[in-house]
Protein backbone atom coordinates (compact mmCIF):
# COMPACT_ATOMS: atom_id res chain seq x y z
CA UNK A 1 0.00 0.00 0.00
CA UNK A 2 1.15 3.47 -0.73
CA UNK A 3 1.23 6.00 2.06
CA UNK A 4 0.61 9.46 0.76
CA UNK A 5 -0.51 11.36 3.80
CA UNK A 6 1.61 11.58 6.84
CA UNK A 7 0.68 13.63 9.85
CA UNK A 8 2.49 14.24 13.06
CA UNK A 9 0.48 14.39 16.21
CA UNK A 10 1.78 16.02 19.39
CA UNK A 11 -0.02 15.46 22.64
CA UNK A 12 0.52 16.71 26.08
CA UNK A 13 -0.21 14.23 28.70
CA UNK A 14 -0.34 15.02 32.40
CA UNK A 15 0.89 12.18 34.52
CA UNK A 16 -0.09 12.34 38.19
CA UNK A 17 1.69 10.23 40.65
CA UNK A 18 1.17 10.36 44.44
CA UNK A 19 4.34 12.33 44.91
CA UNK A 20 4.38 14.55 41.88
CA UNK A 21 2.60 15.83 38.92
CA UNK A 22 4.34 16.22 35.64
CA UNK A 23 3.56 16.89 31.99
CA UNK A 24 4.90 14.83 29.14
CA UNK A 25 4.83 15.65 25.45
CA UNK A 26 4.03 12.74 23.25
CA UNK A 27 4.81 12.89 19.48
CA UNK A 28 3.35 10.32 17.13
CA UNK A 29 3.57 10.16 13.38
CA UNK A 30 0.50 8.73 11.74
CA UNK A 31 0.43 7.59 8.15
CA UNK A 32 -2.78 7.31 6.24
CA UNK A 33 -3.00 4.88 3.31
CA UNK A 34 -3.83 6.12 -0.18
CA UNK A 35 -7.57 5.79 -0.51
CA UNK A 36 -7.73 6.40 -4.27
CA UNK A 37 -8.13 2.79 -5.45
CA UNK A 38 -7.05 0.34 -2.88
CA UNK A 39 -4.67 -1.38 -5.39
CA UNK A 40 -0.94 -0.94 -5.32
CA UNK A 41 1.03 -0.02 -8.43
CA UNK A 42 2.68 -3.44 -8.64
CA UNK A 43 -0.63 -5.29 -8.49
CA UNK A 44 -2.07 -2.97 -11.12
CA UNK A 45 0.95 -3.57 -13.39
CA UNK A 46 0.59 -7.35 -12.98
CA UNK A 47 -3.09 -7.19 -13.93
CA UNK A 48 -2.33 -5.07 -17.03
CA UNK A 49 0.42 -7.47 -18.15
CA UNK A 50 -1.91 -10.45 -17.62
CA UNK A 51 -4.70 -8.85 -19.67
CA UNK A 52 -2.26 -8.01 -22.50
CA UNK A 53 -0.88 -11.57 -22.49
CA UNK A 54 -4.39 -13.04 -22.56
CA UNK A 55 -5.39 -10.76 -25.44
CA UNK A 56 -2.24 -11.75 -27.36
CA UNK A 57 -2.97 -15.46 -26.88
CA UNK A 58 -6.55 -15.05 -28.08
CA UNK A 59 -5.44 -13.07 -31.15
CA UNK A 60 -2.79 -15.66 -32.03
CA UNK A 61 -5.30 -18.49 -31.62
CA UNK A 62 -7.83 -16.79 -33.90
CA UNK A 63 -5.15 -16.04 -36.51
CA UNK A 64 -3.95 -19.65 -36.38
CA UNK A 65 -7.49 -20.92 -36.94
CA UNK A 66 -7.90 -18.61 -39.92
CA UNK A 67 -4.53 -19.73 -41.32
CA UNK A 68 -5.53 -23.39 -40.95
CA UNK A 69 -8.76 -22.72 -42.81
CA UNK A 70 -6.91 -20.90 -45.59
CA UNK A 71 -4.36 -23.73 -45.83
CA UNK A 72 -7.11 -26.35 -46.02
CA UNK A 73 -8.92 -24.42 -48.76
CA UNK A 74 -5.69 -23.89 -50.71
CA UNK A 75 -4.77 -27.56 -50.46
CA UNK A 76 -8.23 -28.61 -51.60
CA UNK A 77 -8.03 -26.26 -54.58
CA UNK A 78 -4.54 -27.35 -55.59
CA UNK A 79 -5.22 -31.08 -55.62
CA UNK A 80 -6.43 -32.23 -59.02
CA UNK A 81 -9.40 -34.56 -59.06
CA UNK A 82 -8.16 -38.09 -58.88
CA UNK A 83 -9.03 -40.43 -61.67
CA UNK A 84 -9.23 -44.09 -60.84
CA UNK A 85 -8.33 -46.34 -63.73
CA UNK A 86 -9.11 -49.98 -63.29
CA UNK A 87 -6.83 -52.27 -65.16
CA UNK A 88 -8.24 -55.50 -66.48
CA UNK A 89 -7.26 -58.63 -64.64
CA UNK A 90 -4.22 -60.51 -65.87
CA UNK A 91 -6.21 -63.72 -66.14
CA UNK A 92 -8.19 -64.67 -69.22
CA UNK A 93 -11.96 -64.42 -68.81
CA UNK A 94 -13.87 -67.44 -67.55
CA UNK A 95 -16.13 -68.82 -70.23
CA UNK A 96 -19.20 -70.70 -69.11
CA UNK A 97 -20.66 -72.89 -71.82
CA UNK A 98 -24.24 -74.02 -71.66
CA UNK A 99 -24.83 -77.64 -72.52
CA UNK A 100 -26.18 -78.07 -76.01
CA UNK A 101 -29.81 -79.14 -76.29
CA UNK A 102 -30.21 -82.86 -76.72
CA UNK A 103 -30.21 -83.75 -80.42
CA UNK A 104 -30.56 -86.97 -82.22
CA UNK A 105 -27.45 -88.33 -83.80
CA UNK A 106 -27.29 -87.43 -87.50
CA UNK A 107 -28.03 -90.20 -89.92
CA UNK A 108 -25.43 -90.56 -92.65
CA UNK A 109 -26.68 -91.96 -95.92
CA UNK A 110 -24.29 -93.13 -98.61
CA UNK A 111 -21.27 -91.73 -96.73
CA UNK A 112 -22.32 -88.08 -97.08
CA UNK A 113 -22.53 -85.89 -93.96
CA UNK A 114 -25.98 -84.63 -93.13
CA UNK A 115 -26.43 -80.87 -92.58
CA UNK A 116 -26.84 -79.82 -88.91
CA UNK A 117 -30.20 -78.40 -87.98
CA UNK A 118 -30.60 -75.51 -85.55
CA UNK A 119 -34.18 -74.56 -84.79
CA UNK A 120 -35.42 -75.55 -88.23
CA UNK A 121 -32.70 -73.58 -90.05
CA UNK A 122 -29.98 -75.44 -91.84
CA UNK A 123 -26.45 -74.21 -91.14
CA UNK A 124 -23.07 -75.51 -92.05
CA UNK A 125 -21.12 -75.61 -88.78
CA UNK A 126 -17.98 -76.71 -90.58
CA UNK A 127 -17.61 -73.27 -92.25
CA UNK A 128 -18.57 -70.89 -89.37
CA UNK A 129 -16.98 -71.52 -85.95
CA UNK A 130 -18.98 -70.49 -82.89
CA UNK A 131 -17.83 -67.88 -80.34
CA UNK A 132 -16.43 -70.44 -77.90
CA UNK A 133 -14.24 -71.96 -80.60
CA UNK A 134 -13.05 -68.49 -81.67
CA UNK A 135 -12.40 -67.55 -78.01
CA UNK A 136 -10.33 -70.70 -77.53
CA UNK A 137 -8.34 -70.04 -80.71
CA UNK A 138 -7.72 -66.37 -79.79
CA UNK A 139 -6.62 -67.28 -76.26
CA UNK A 140 -4.32 -69.97 -77.64
CA UNK A 141 -2.83 -67.50 -80.15
CA UNK A 142 -2.15 -64.88 -77.42
CA UNK A 143 -0.82 -67.37 -74.84
CA UNK A 144 1.46 -69.30 -77.20
CA UNK A 145 3.32 -66.18 -78.37
CA UNK A 146 5.92 -65.21 -75.69
CA UNK A 147 5.77 -61.51 -76.56
CA UNK A 148 1.96 -61.34 -76.53
CA UNK A 149 1.44 -63.50 -73.43
CA UNK A 150 3.62 -61.17 -71.32
CA UNK A 151 1.39 -58.17 -72.11
CA UNK A 152 -1.65 -59.40 -70.18
CA UNK A 153 -4.18 -58.43 -72.88
CA UNK A 154 -7.71 -59.81 -72.45
CA UNK A 155 -9.87 -60.79 -75.44
CA UNK A 156 -13.62 -61.45 -75.43
CA UNK A 157 -15.61 -62.79 -78.38
CA UNK A 158 -19.23 -61.93 -79.16
CA UNK A 159 -20.79 -62.99 -82.49
CA UNK A 160 -17.36 -63.23 -84.10
CA UNK A 161 -16.33 -59.75 -82.94
CA UNK A 162 -13.25 -59.71 -80.66
CA UNK A 163 -12.83 -56.92 -78.09
CA UNK A 164 -9.28 -56.39 -76.83
CA UNK A 165 -8.65 -54.79 -73.42
CA UNK A 166 -5.37 -54.15 -71.62
CA UNK A 167 -2.29 -51.95 -71.38
CA UNK A 168 0.83 -52.12 -73.59
CA UNK A 169 4.02 -50.08 -73.74
CA UNK A 170 3.93 -48.95 -77.39
CA UNK A 171 1.70 -48.48 -80.40
CA UNK A 172 3.67 -51.24 -82.15
CA UNK A 173 2.67 -53.77 -79.45
CA UNK A 174 -0.97 -52.69 -79.74
CA UNK A 175 -0.90 -53.21 -83.53
CA UNK A 176 0.90 -56.55 -83.14
CA UNK A 177 -1.84 -57.89 -80.83
CA UNK A 178 -4.57 -56.72 -83.23
CA UNK A 179 -2.89 -58.36 -86.25
CA UNK A 180 -2.45 -61.63 -84.36
CA UNK A 181 -6.14 -61.72 -83.36
CA UNK A 182 -7.35 -60.84 -86.89
CA UNK A 183 -5.45 -63.83 -88.24
CA UNK A 184 -7.57 -66.26 -86.17
CA UNK A 185 -10.15 -68.15 -88.26
CA UNK A 186 -13.73 -66.99 -87.64
CA UNK A 187 -12.85 -63.48 -86.37
CA UNK A 188 -15.12 -61.03 -88.21
CA UNK A 189 -13.84 -57.79 -86.64
CA UNK A 190 -11.58 -56.52 -83.85
CA UNK A 191 -12.47 -53.71 -81.40
CA UNK A 192 -9.02 -52.71 -80.14
CA UNK A 193 -9.46 -50.89 -76.81
CA UNK A 194 -5.89 -51.51 -75.66
CA UNK A 195 -4.31 -48.47 -73.95
CA UNK A 196 -0.73 -47.41 -74.60
CA UNK A 197 1.10 -46.38 -71.41
CA UNK A 198 3.31 -43.29 -71.49
Coordinates of N, CA and C in Angstrom, one line a residue:
X1 N 0.8 -1.2 0.0 CA 0.0 0.0 0.0 C 0.9 1.2 0.0
X2 N 0.4 2.2 -0.7 CA 1.1 3.5 -0.7 C 0.6 4.4 0.4
X3 N 1.6 5.1 1.0 CA 1.2 6.0 2.1 C 1.5 7.4 1.6
X4 N 0.4 8.1 1.3 CA 0.6 9.5 0.8 C 0.5 10.5 1.8
X5 N -0.3 10.3 2.8 CA -0.5 11.4 3.8 C 0.2 10.9 5.1
X6 N 0.9 11.8 5.6 CA 1.6 11.6 6.8 C 1.4 12.8 7.7
X7 N 1.0 12.5 8.9 CA 0.7 13.6 9.8 C 1.3 13.3 11.2
X8 N 1.9 14.4 11.7 CA 2.5 14.2 13.1 C 1.5 14.8 14.1
X9 N 1.4 14.0 15.2 CA 0.5 14.4 16.2 C 1.3 14.6 17.5
X10 N 1.1 15.7 18.1 CA 1.8 16.0 19.4 C 0.7 16.1 20.5
X11 N 0.9 15.4 21.5 CA 0.0 15.5 22.6 C 0.7 15.8 23.9
X12 N 0.0 16.5 24.7 CA 0.5 16.7 26.1 C -0.3 15.9 27.0
X13 N 0.4 15.1 27.8 CA -0.2 14.2 28.7 C 0.3 14.6 30.1
X14 N -0.7 14.7 31.0 CA -0.3 15.0 32.4 C -0.4 13.7 33.2
X15 N 0.8 13.4 33.8 CA 0.9 12.2 34.5 C 0.9 12.6 36.0
X16 N 0.0 12.0 36.8 CA -0.1 12.3 38.2 C 0.3 11.1 38.9
X17 N 1.2 11.3 39.8 CA 1.7 10.2 40.7 C 1.5 10.7 42.1
X18 N 1.4 9.9 43.1 CA 1.2 10.4 44.4 C 2.2 11.4 44.9
X19 N 3.4 11.4 44.4 CA 4.3 12.3 44.9 C 4.5 13.5 44.0
X20 N 4.1 13.4 42.8 CA 4.4 14.5 41.9 C 3.4 14.6 40.7
X21 N 3.4 15.7 40.1 CA 2.6 15.8 38.9 C 3.5 16.4 37.8
X22 N 3.5 15.8 36.7 CA 4.3 16.2 35.6 C 3.6 16.1 34.3
X23 N 4.1 16.9 33.4 CA 3.6 16.9 32.0 C 4.6 16.3 31.0
X24 N 4.0 15.5 30.2 CA 4.9 14.8 29.1 C 4.3 15.2 27.8
X25 N 5.3 15.4 26.8 CA 4.8 15.6 25.4 C 5.0 14.4 24.7
X26 N 4.0 14.0 24.1 CA 4.0 12.7 23.3 C 3.9 13.1 21.8
X27 N 4.9 12.6 20.9 CA 4.8 12.9 19.5 C 4.5 11.5 18.8
X28 N 3.7 11.6 17.9 CA 3.3 10.3 17.1 C 3.1 10.7 15.7
X29 N 3.8 9.9 14.8 CA 3.6 10.2 13.4 C 2.6 9.1 12.9
X30 N 1.6 9.6 12.2 CA 0.5 8.7 11.7 C 0.5 8.8 10.2
X31 N 0.5 7.6 9.6 CA 0.4 7.6 8.1 C -0.9 7.1 7.8
X32 N -1.5 7.7 6.7 CA -2.8 7.3 6.2 C -2.6 6.7 4.9
X33 N -3.1 5.5 4.6 CA -3.0 4.9 3.3 C -3.7 5.7 2.2
X34 N -3.2 5.5 1.0 CA -3.8 6.1 -0.2 C -5.2 5.5 -0.4
X35 N -6.2 6.3 -0.4 CA -7.6 5.8 -0.5 C -8.1 5.9 -1.9
X36 N -7.2 6.2 -2.9 CA -7.7 6.4 -4.3 C -8.3 5.1 -4.9
X37 N -7.6 4.0 -4.8 CA -8.1 2.8 -5.4 C -8.0 1.5 -4.6
X38 N -7.2 1.5 -3.7 CA -7.1 0.3 -2.9 C -6.1 -0.7 -3.5
X39 N -5.5 -0.4 -4.7 CA -4.7 -1.4 -5.4 C -3.3 -0.7 -5.5
X40 N -2.3 -1.5 -5.2 CA -0.9 -0.9 -5.3 C -0.5 -0.9 -6.8
X41 N 0.5 -0.2 -7.1 CA 1.0 0.0 -8.4 C 1.5 -1.3 -9.0
X42 N 2.2 -2.2 -8.2 CA 2.7 -3.4 -8.6 C 1.6 -4.4 -9.0
X43 N 0.5 -4.4 -8.2 CA -0.6 -5.3 -8.5 C -1.3 -4.8 -9.8
X44 N -1.4 -3.5 -9.9 CA -2.1 -3.0 -11.1 C -1.2 -3.3 -12.4
X45 N 0.1 -3.2 -12.3 CA 0.9 -3.6 -13.4 C 0.8 -5.1 -13.7
X46 N 0.7 -5.9 -12.7 CA 0.6 -7.3 -13.0 C -0.7 -7.7 -13.7
X47 N -1.8 -7.0 -13.3 CA -3.1 -7.2 -13.9 C -3.0 -6.7 -15.4
X48 N -2.4 -5.6 -15.6 CA -2.3 -5.1 -17.0 C -1.5 -6.0 -17.9
X49 N -0.4 -6.5 -17.4 CA 0.4 -7.5 -18.1 C -0.4 -8.8 -18.4
X50 N -1.1 -9.2 -17.4 CA -1.9 -10.4 -17.6 C -3.0 -10.3 -18.7
X51 N -3.7 -9.1 -18.7 CA -4.7 -8.8 -19.7 C -4.1 -8.8 -21.1
X52 N -2.9 -8.1 -21.2 CA -2.3 -8.0 -22.5 C -1.8 -9.4 -23.0
X53 N -1.3 -10.2 -22.1 CA -0.9 -11.6 -22.5 C -2.1 -12.4 -22.9
X54 N -3.2 -12.3 -22.2 CA -4.4 -13.0 -22.6 C -4.9 -12.6 -23.9
X55 N -4.9 -11.3 -24.2 CA -5.4 -10.8 -25.4 C -4.5 -11.3 -26.6
X56 N -3.2 -11.3 -26.3 CA -2.2 -11.7 -27.4 C -2.5 -13.2 -27.7
X57 N -2.7 -14.0 -26.7 CA -3.0 -15.5 -26.9 C -4.2 -15.7 -27.7
X58 N -5.3 -14.9 -27.4 CA -6.6 -15.1 -28.1 C -6.4 -14.6 -29.5
X59 N -5.7 -13.5 -29.8 CA -5.4 -13.1 -31.1 C -4.6 -14.1 -31.9
X60 N -3.6 -14.7 -31.3 CA -2.8 -15.7 -32.0 C -3.6 -16.9 -32.3
X61 N -4.5 -17.3 -31.4 CA -5.3 -18.5 -31.6 C -6.3 -18.3 -32.8
X62 N -6.9 -17.1 -32.8 CA -7.8 -16.8 -33.9 C -7.1 -16.7 -35.2
X63 N -5.9 -16.1 -35.3 CA -5.2 -16.0 -36.5 C -4.7 -17.4 -37.0
X64 N -4.4 -18.3 -36.0 CA -3.9 -19.6 -36.4 C -5.1 -20.4 -37.0
X65 N -6.3 -20.3 -36.4 CA -7.5 -20.9 -36.9 C -7.8 -20.5 -38.3
X66 N -7.7 -19.1 -38.6 CA -7.9 -18.6 -39.9 C -6.9 -19.1 -40.9
X67 N -5.6 -19.2 -40.5 CA -4.5 -19.7 -41.3 C -4.8 -21.2 -41.7
X68 N -5.2 -22.0 -40.7 CA -5.5 -23.4 -40.9 C -6.6 -23.5 -42.0
X69 N -7.7 -22.7 -41.9 CA -8.8 -22.7 -42.8 C -8.3 -22.3 -44.2
X70 N -7.4 -21.3 -44.3 CA -6.9 -20.9 -45.6 C -6.0 -22.0 -46.2
X71 N -5.2 -22.6 -45.3 CA -4.4 -23.7 -45.8 C -5.2 -24.9 -46.3
X72 N -6.3 -25.2 -45.6 CA -7.1 -26.3 -46.0 C -7.8 -26.0 -47.4
X73 N -8.3 -24.8 -47.5 CA -8.9 -24.4 -48.8 C -7.9 -24.4 -49.9
X74 N -6.7 -23.9 -49.7 CA -5.7 -23.9 -50.7 C -5.3 -25.3 -51.1
X75 N -5.1 -26.2 -50.1 CA -4.8 -27.6 -50.5 C -5.9 -28.2 -51.3
X76 N -7.1 -28.0 -50.9 CA -8.2 -28.6 -51.6 C -8.3 -28.1 -53.0
X77 N -8.0 -26.8 -53.2 CA -8.0 -26.3 -54.6 C -6.9 -26.7 -55.4
X78 N -5.7 -27.0 -54.8 CA -4.5 -27.4 -55.6 C -4.5 -28.8 -56.0
X79 N -5.2 -29.7 -55.3 CA -5.2 -31.1 -55.6 C -6.1 -31.3 -56.8
X80 N -5.6 -31.9 -57.9 CA -6.4 -32.2 -59.0 C -7.4 -33.4 -58.7
X81 N -8.5 -33.4 -59.3 CA -9.4 -34.6 -59.1 C -8.7 -35.9 -59.5
X82 N -8.9 -36.8 -58.6 CA -8.2 -38.1 -58.9 C -9.0 -39.0 -59.8
X83 N -8.4 -39.5 -60.8 CA -9.0 -40.4 -61.7 C -8.6 -41.8 -61.3
X84 N -9.5 -42.7 -61.1 CA -9.2 -44.1 -60.8 C -9.4 -44.9 -62.1
X85 N -8.3 -45.5 -62.5 CA -8.3 -46.3 -63.7 C -8.2 -47.8 -63.3
X86 N -9.2 -48.6 -63.7 CA -9.1 -50.0 -63.3 C -8.5 -50.7 -64.5
X87 N -7.5 -51.5 -64.1 CA -6.8 -52.3 -65.2 C -7.5 -53.6 -65.2
X88 N -7.6 -54.2 -66.4 CA -8.2 -55.5 -66.5 C -7.4 -56.5 -65.8
X89 N -8.0 -57.6 -65.3 CA -7.3 -58.6 -64.6 C -6.3 -59.3 -65.6
X90 N -5.2 -59.9 -65.1 CA -4.2 -60.5 -65.9 C -4.7 -61.9 -66.3
X91 N -5.8 -62.4 -65.8 CA -6.2 -63.7 -66.1 C -7.2 -63.6 -67.3
X92 N -7.2 -64.7 -68.1 CA -8.2 -64.7 -69.2 C -9.6 -64.8 -68.6
X93 N -10.6 -64.3 -69.3 CA -12.0 -64.4 -68.8 C -12.4 -65.9 -68.7
X94 N -13.3 -66.1 -67.7 CA -13.9 -67.4 -67.6 C -15.1 -67.6 -68.5
X95 N -15.1 -68.6 -69.3 CA -16.1 -68.8 -70.2 C -17.0 -70.0 -69.7
X96 N -18.3 -69.7 -69.6 CA -19.2 -70.7 -69.1 C -20.0 -71.1 -70.3
X97 N -19.9 -72.4 -70.7 CA -20.7 -72.9 -71.8 C -21.9 -73.6 -71.3
X98 N -23.0 -73.3 -72.0 CA -24.2 -74.0 -71.7 C -24.2 -75.4 -72.4
X99 N -24.8 -76.4 -71.8 CA -24.8 -77.6 -72.5 C -25.8 -77.5 -73.7
X100 N -25.4 -78.1 -74.8 CA -26.2 -78.1 -76.0 C -27.5 -78.9 -75.8
X101 N -28.6 -78.4 -76.4 CA -29.8 -79.1 -76.3 C -29.6 -80.6 -76.9
X102 N -30.3 -81.5 -76.3 CA -30.2 -82.9 -76.7 C -30.7 -83.0 -78.2
X103 N -29.8 -83.6 -79.0 CA -30.2 -83.8 -80.4 C -30.0 -85.2 -80.8
X104 N -30.7 -85.6 -81.7 CA -30.6 -87.0 -82.2 C -29.3 -87.0 -83.1
X105 N -28.7 -88.1 -83.0 CA -27.4 -88.3 -83.8 C -27.8 -88.2 -85.3
X106 N -27.0 -87.5 -86.1 CA -27.3 -87.4 -87.5 C -27.2 -88.8 -88.2
X107 N -28.0 -89.0 -89.2 CA -28.0 -90.2 -89.9 C -27.2 -89.9 -91.2
X108 N -26.3 -90.7 -91.5 CA -25.4 -90.6 -92.6 C -25.9 -91.6 -93.7
X109 N -26.2 -91.1 -94.8 CA -26.7 -92.0 -95.9 C -25.7 -91.9 -97.0
X110 N -25.2 -93.0 -97.5 CA -24.3 -93.1 -98.6 C -23.0 -92.4 -98.3
X111 N -22.6 -92.3 -97.1 CA -21.3 -91.7 -96.7 C -21.2 -90.2 -96.8
X112 N -22.3 -89.5 -97.0 CA -22.3 -88.1 -97.1 C -22.8 -87.5 -95.7
X113 N -22.1 -86.5 -95.2 CA -22.5 -85.9 -94.0 C -23.9 -85.2 -94.1
X114 N -24.7 -85.3 -93.1 CA -26.0 -84.6 -93.1 C -25.8 -83.2 -92.6
X115 N -26.5 -82.2 -93.1 CA -26.4 -80.9 -92.6 C -27.0 -80.8 -91.2
X116 N -26.4 -80.0 -90.3 CA -26.8 -79.8 -88.9 C -28.0 -78.9 -88.9
X117 N -29.0 -79.2 -88.1 CA -30.2 -78.4 -88.0 C -30.2 -77.6 -86.7
X118 N -30.6 -76.4 -86.7 CA -30.6 -75.5 -85.5 C -31.9 -74.7 -85.6
X119 N -32.9 -75.3 -84.9 CA -34.2 -74.6 -84.8 C -34.9 -74.5 -86.1
X120 N -34.7 -75.5 -86.9 CA -35.4 -75.5 -88.2 C -34.6 -74.9 -89.4
X121 N -33.5 -74.2 -89.0 CA -32.7 -73.6 -90.1 C -31.5 -74.5 -90.3
X122 N -31.1 -74.6 -91.5 CA -30.0 -75.4 -91.8 C -28.7 -74.6 -91.9
X123 N -27.7 -75.0 -91.1 CA -26.4 -74.2 -91.1 C -25.3 -75.2 -91.4
X124 N -24.2 -74.7 -91.8 CA -23.1 -75.5 -92.0 C -22.1 -75.1 -91.0
X125 N -22.0 -75.9 -89.9 CA -21.1 -75.6 -88.8 C -19.7 -75.8 -89.1
X126 N -19.4 -76.5 -90.2 CA -18.0 -76.7 -90.6 C -17.4 -75.4 -91.1
X127 N -18.1 -74.5 -91.7 CA -17.6 -73.3 -92.2 C -17.6 -72.1 -91.3
X128 N -18.5 -72.0 -90.3 CA -18.6 -70.9 -89.4 C -18.4 -71.4 -87.9
X129 N -17.2 -71.1 -87.3 CA -17.0 -71.5 -86.0 C -17.8 -70.7 -85.0
X130 N -18.2 -71.3 -83.9 CA -19.0 -70.5 -82.9 C -18.0 -69.7 -82.0
X131 N -18.6 -68.8 -81.2 CA -17.8 -67.9 -80.3 C -16.9 -68.6 -79.4
X132 N -17.3 -69.7 -78.8 CA -16.4 -70.4 -77.9 C -15.2 -71.0 -78.6
X133 N -15.4 -71.5 -79.8 CA -14.2 -72.0 -80.6 C -13.3 -70.8 -81.0
X134 N -13.9 -69.7 -81.3 CA -13.1 -68.5 -81.7 C -12.3 -68.0 -80.4
X135 N -13.0 -68.0 -79.3 CA -12.4 -67.6 -78.0 C -11.2 -68.5 -77.7
X136 N -11.4 -69.8 -77.8 CA -10.3 -70.7 -77.5 C -9.1 -70.5 -78.5
X137 N -9.4 -70.2 -79.7 CA -8.3 -70.0 -80.7 C -7.6 -68.7 -80.4
X138 N -8.4 -67.7 -80.1 CA -7.7 -66.4 -79.8 C -6.9 -66.5 -78.5
X139 N -7.4 -67.1 -77.5 CA -6.6 -67.3 -76.3 C -5.4 -68.1 -76.5
X140 N -5.5 -69.1 -77.3 CA -4.3 -70.0 -77.6 C -3.3 -69.1 -78.4
X141 N -3.7 -68.3 -79.4 CA -2.8 -67.5 -80.1 C -2.1 -66.5 -79.2
X142 N -2.8 -65.9 -78.3 CA -2.2 -64.9 -77.4 C -1.2 -65.5 -76.4
X143 N -1.6 -66.7 -75.9 CA -0.8 -67.4 -74.8 C 0.4 -68.1 -75.4
X144 N 0.3 -68.6 -76.6 CA 1.5 -69.3 -77.2 C 2.6 -68.4 -77.7
X145 N 2.3 -67.1 -77.9 CA 3.3 -66.2 -78.4 C 4.0 -65.6 -77.1
X146 N 5.3 -65.7 -76.9 CA 5.9 -65.2 -75.7 C 5.8 -63.7 -75.5
X147 N 5.9 -63.0 -76.6 CA 5.8 -61.5 -76.6 C 4.4 -61.1 -76.2
X148 N 3.4 -61.7 -76.8 CA 2.0 -61.3 -76.5 C 1.5 -61.8 -75.2
X149 N 1.9 -63.0 -74.7 CA 1.4 -63.5 -73.4 C 1.9 -62.7 -72.3
X150 N 3.1 -62.0 -72.4 CA 3.6 -61.2 -71.3 C 2.9 -59.8 -71.2
X151 N 2.1 -59.5 -72.2 CA 1.4 -58.2 -72.1 C 0.2 -58.2 -71.2
X152 N -0.5 -59.3 -71.0 CA -1.6 -59.4 -70.2 C -2.9 -58.8 -70.8
X153 N -3.0 -58.9 -72.2 CA -4.2 -58.4 -72.9 C -5.3 -59.4 -72.8
X154 N -6.5 -59.0 -72.6 CA -7.7 -59.8 -72.4 C -8.6 -59.7 -73.7
X155 N -9.0 -60.8 -74.2 CA -9.9 -60.8 -75.4 C -11.2 -61.5 -75.1
X156 N -12.3 -60.8 -75.6 CA -13.6 -61.5 -75.4 C -14.3 -61.5 -76.8
X157 N -15.0 -62.6 -77.1 CA -15.6 -62.8 -78.4 C -17.1 -62.8 -78.2
X158 N -17.8 -62.0 -79.1 CA -19.2 -61.9 -79.2 C -19.6 -61.9 -80.6
X159 N -20.3 -62.9 -81.1 CA -20.8 -63.0 -82.5 C -19.7 -62.8 -83.5
X160 N -18.5 -63.3 -83.2 CA -17.4 -63.2 -84.1 C -16.6 -61.9 -84.0
X161 N -17.0 -61.0 -83.2 CA -16.3 -59.8 -82.9 C -15.5 -59.9 -81.7
X162 N -14.2 -59.6 -81.8 CA -13.2 -59.7 -80.7 C -13.0 -58.3 -80.1
X163 N -13.1 -58.2 -78.8 CA -12.8 -56.9 -78.1 C -11.6 -57.1 -77.3
X164 N -10.6 -56.3 -77.5 CA -9.3 -56.4 -76.8 C -9.2 -55.3 -75.8
X165 N -8.8 -55.7 -74.5 CA -8.7 -54.8 -73.4 C -7.3 -55.1 -72.7
X166 N -6.6 -54.0 -72.3 CA -5.4 -54.2 -71.6 C -4.5 -52.9 -71.8
X167 N -3.2 -53.1 -71.4 CA -2.3 -52.0 -71.4 C -1.0 -52.5 -72.0
X168 N -0.5 -51.8 -73.0 CA 0.8 -52.1 -73.6 C 1.8 -50.9 -73.5
X169 N 3.0 -51.1 -73.9 CA 4.0 -50.1 -73.7 C 4.2 -49.2 -75.0
X170 N 3.7 -49.7 -76.2 CA 3.9 -49.0 -77.4 C 2.8 -49.2 -78.4
X171 N 2.7 -48.3 -79.3 CA 1.7 -48.5 -80.4 C 2.0 -49.7 -81.2
X172 N 3.3 -50.1 -81.4 CA 3.7 -51.2 -82.1 C 3.1 -52.5 -81.5
X173 N 3.2 -52.6 -80.2 CA 2.7 -53.8 -79.4 C 1.2 -53.9 -79.6
X174 N 0.5 -52.7 -79.6 CA -1.0 -52.7 -79.7 C -1.3 -53.2 -81.1
X175 N -0.6 -52.8 -82.2 CA -0.9 -53.2 -83.5 C -0.6 -54.7 -83.7
X176 N 0.5 -55.2 -83.0 CA 0.9 -56.6 -83.1 C -0.2 -57.5 -82.6
X177 N -0.8 -57.1 -81.4 CA -1.8 -57.9 -80.8 C -3.0 -57.9 -81.8
X178 N -3.4 -56.8 -82.3 CA -4.6 -56.7 -83.2 C -4.3 -57.6 -84.5
X179 N -3.2 -57.5 -85.1 CA -2.9 -58.4 -86.2 C -3.0 -59.9 -85.9
X180 N -2.4 -60.2 -84.8 CA -2.5 -61.6 -84.4 C -3.9 -62.1 -84.2
X181 N -4.7 -61.3 -83.6 CA -6.1 -61.7 -83.4 C -6.9 -61.8 -84.7
X182 N -6.7 -60.8 -85.6 CA -7.4 -60.8 -86.9 C -7.0 -62.1 -87.7
X183 N -5.8 -62.7 -87.5 CA -5.4 -63.8 -88.2 C -6.2 -65.1 -87.8
X184 N -6.9 -65.1 -86.7 CA -7.6 -66.3 -86.2 C -8.8 -66.5 -87.0
X185 N -9.0 -67.8 -87.4 CA -10.2 -68.1 -88.3 C -11.5 -67.9 -87.5
X186 N -12.4 -67.2 -88.2 CA -13.7 -67.0 -87.6 C -13.9 -65.6 -87.1
X187 N -12.8 -64.8 -86.9 CA -12.8 -63.5 -86.4 C -13.4 -62.6 -87.5
X188 N -14.5 -61.9 -87.2 CA -15.1 -61.0 -88.2 C -14.6 -59.6 -88.1
X189 N -14.4 -59.1 -86.9 CA -13.8 -57.8 -86.6 C -13.2 -57.7 -85.3
X190 N -12.3 -56.7 -85.1 CA -11.6 -56.5 -83.9 C -11.8 -55.1 -83.3
X191 N -12.3 -55.0 -82.1 CA -12.5 -53.7 -81.4 C -11.3 -53.6 -80.5
X192 N -10.3 -52.8 -80.9 CA -9.0 -52.7 -80.1 C -9.1 -51.6 -79.1
X193 N -9.4 -51.9 -77.9 CA -9.5 -50.9 -76.8 C -8.2 -50.9 -75.9
X194 N -7.1 -51.4 -76.4 CA -5.9 -51.5 -75.7 C -5.3 -50.1 -75.5
X195 N -4.9 -49.8 -74.3 CA -4.3 -48.5 -74.0 C -2.8 -48.6 -74.1
X196 N -2.2 -47.5 -74.5 CA -0.7 -47.4 -74.6 C -0.3 -46.5 -73.4
X197 N 0.6 -47.1 -72.6 CA 1.1 -46.4 -71.4 C 2.2 -45.4 -71.9
X198 N 2.3 -44.3 -71.1 CA 3.3 -43.3 -71.5 C 4.7 -43.7 -71.0

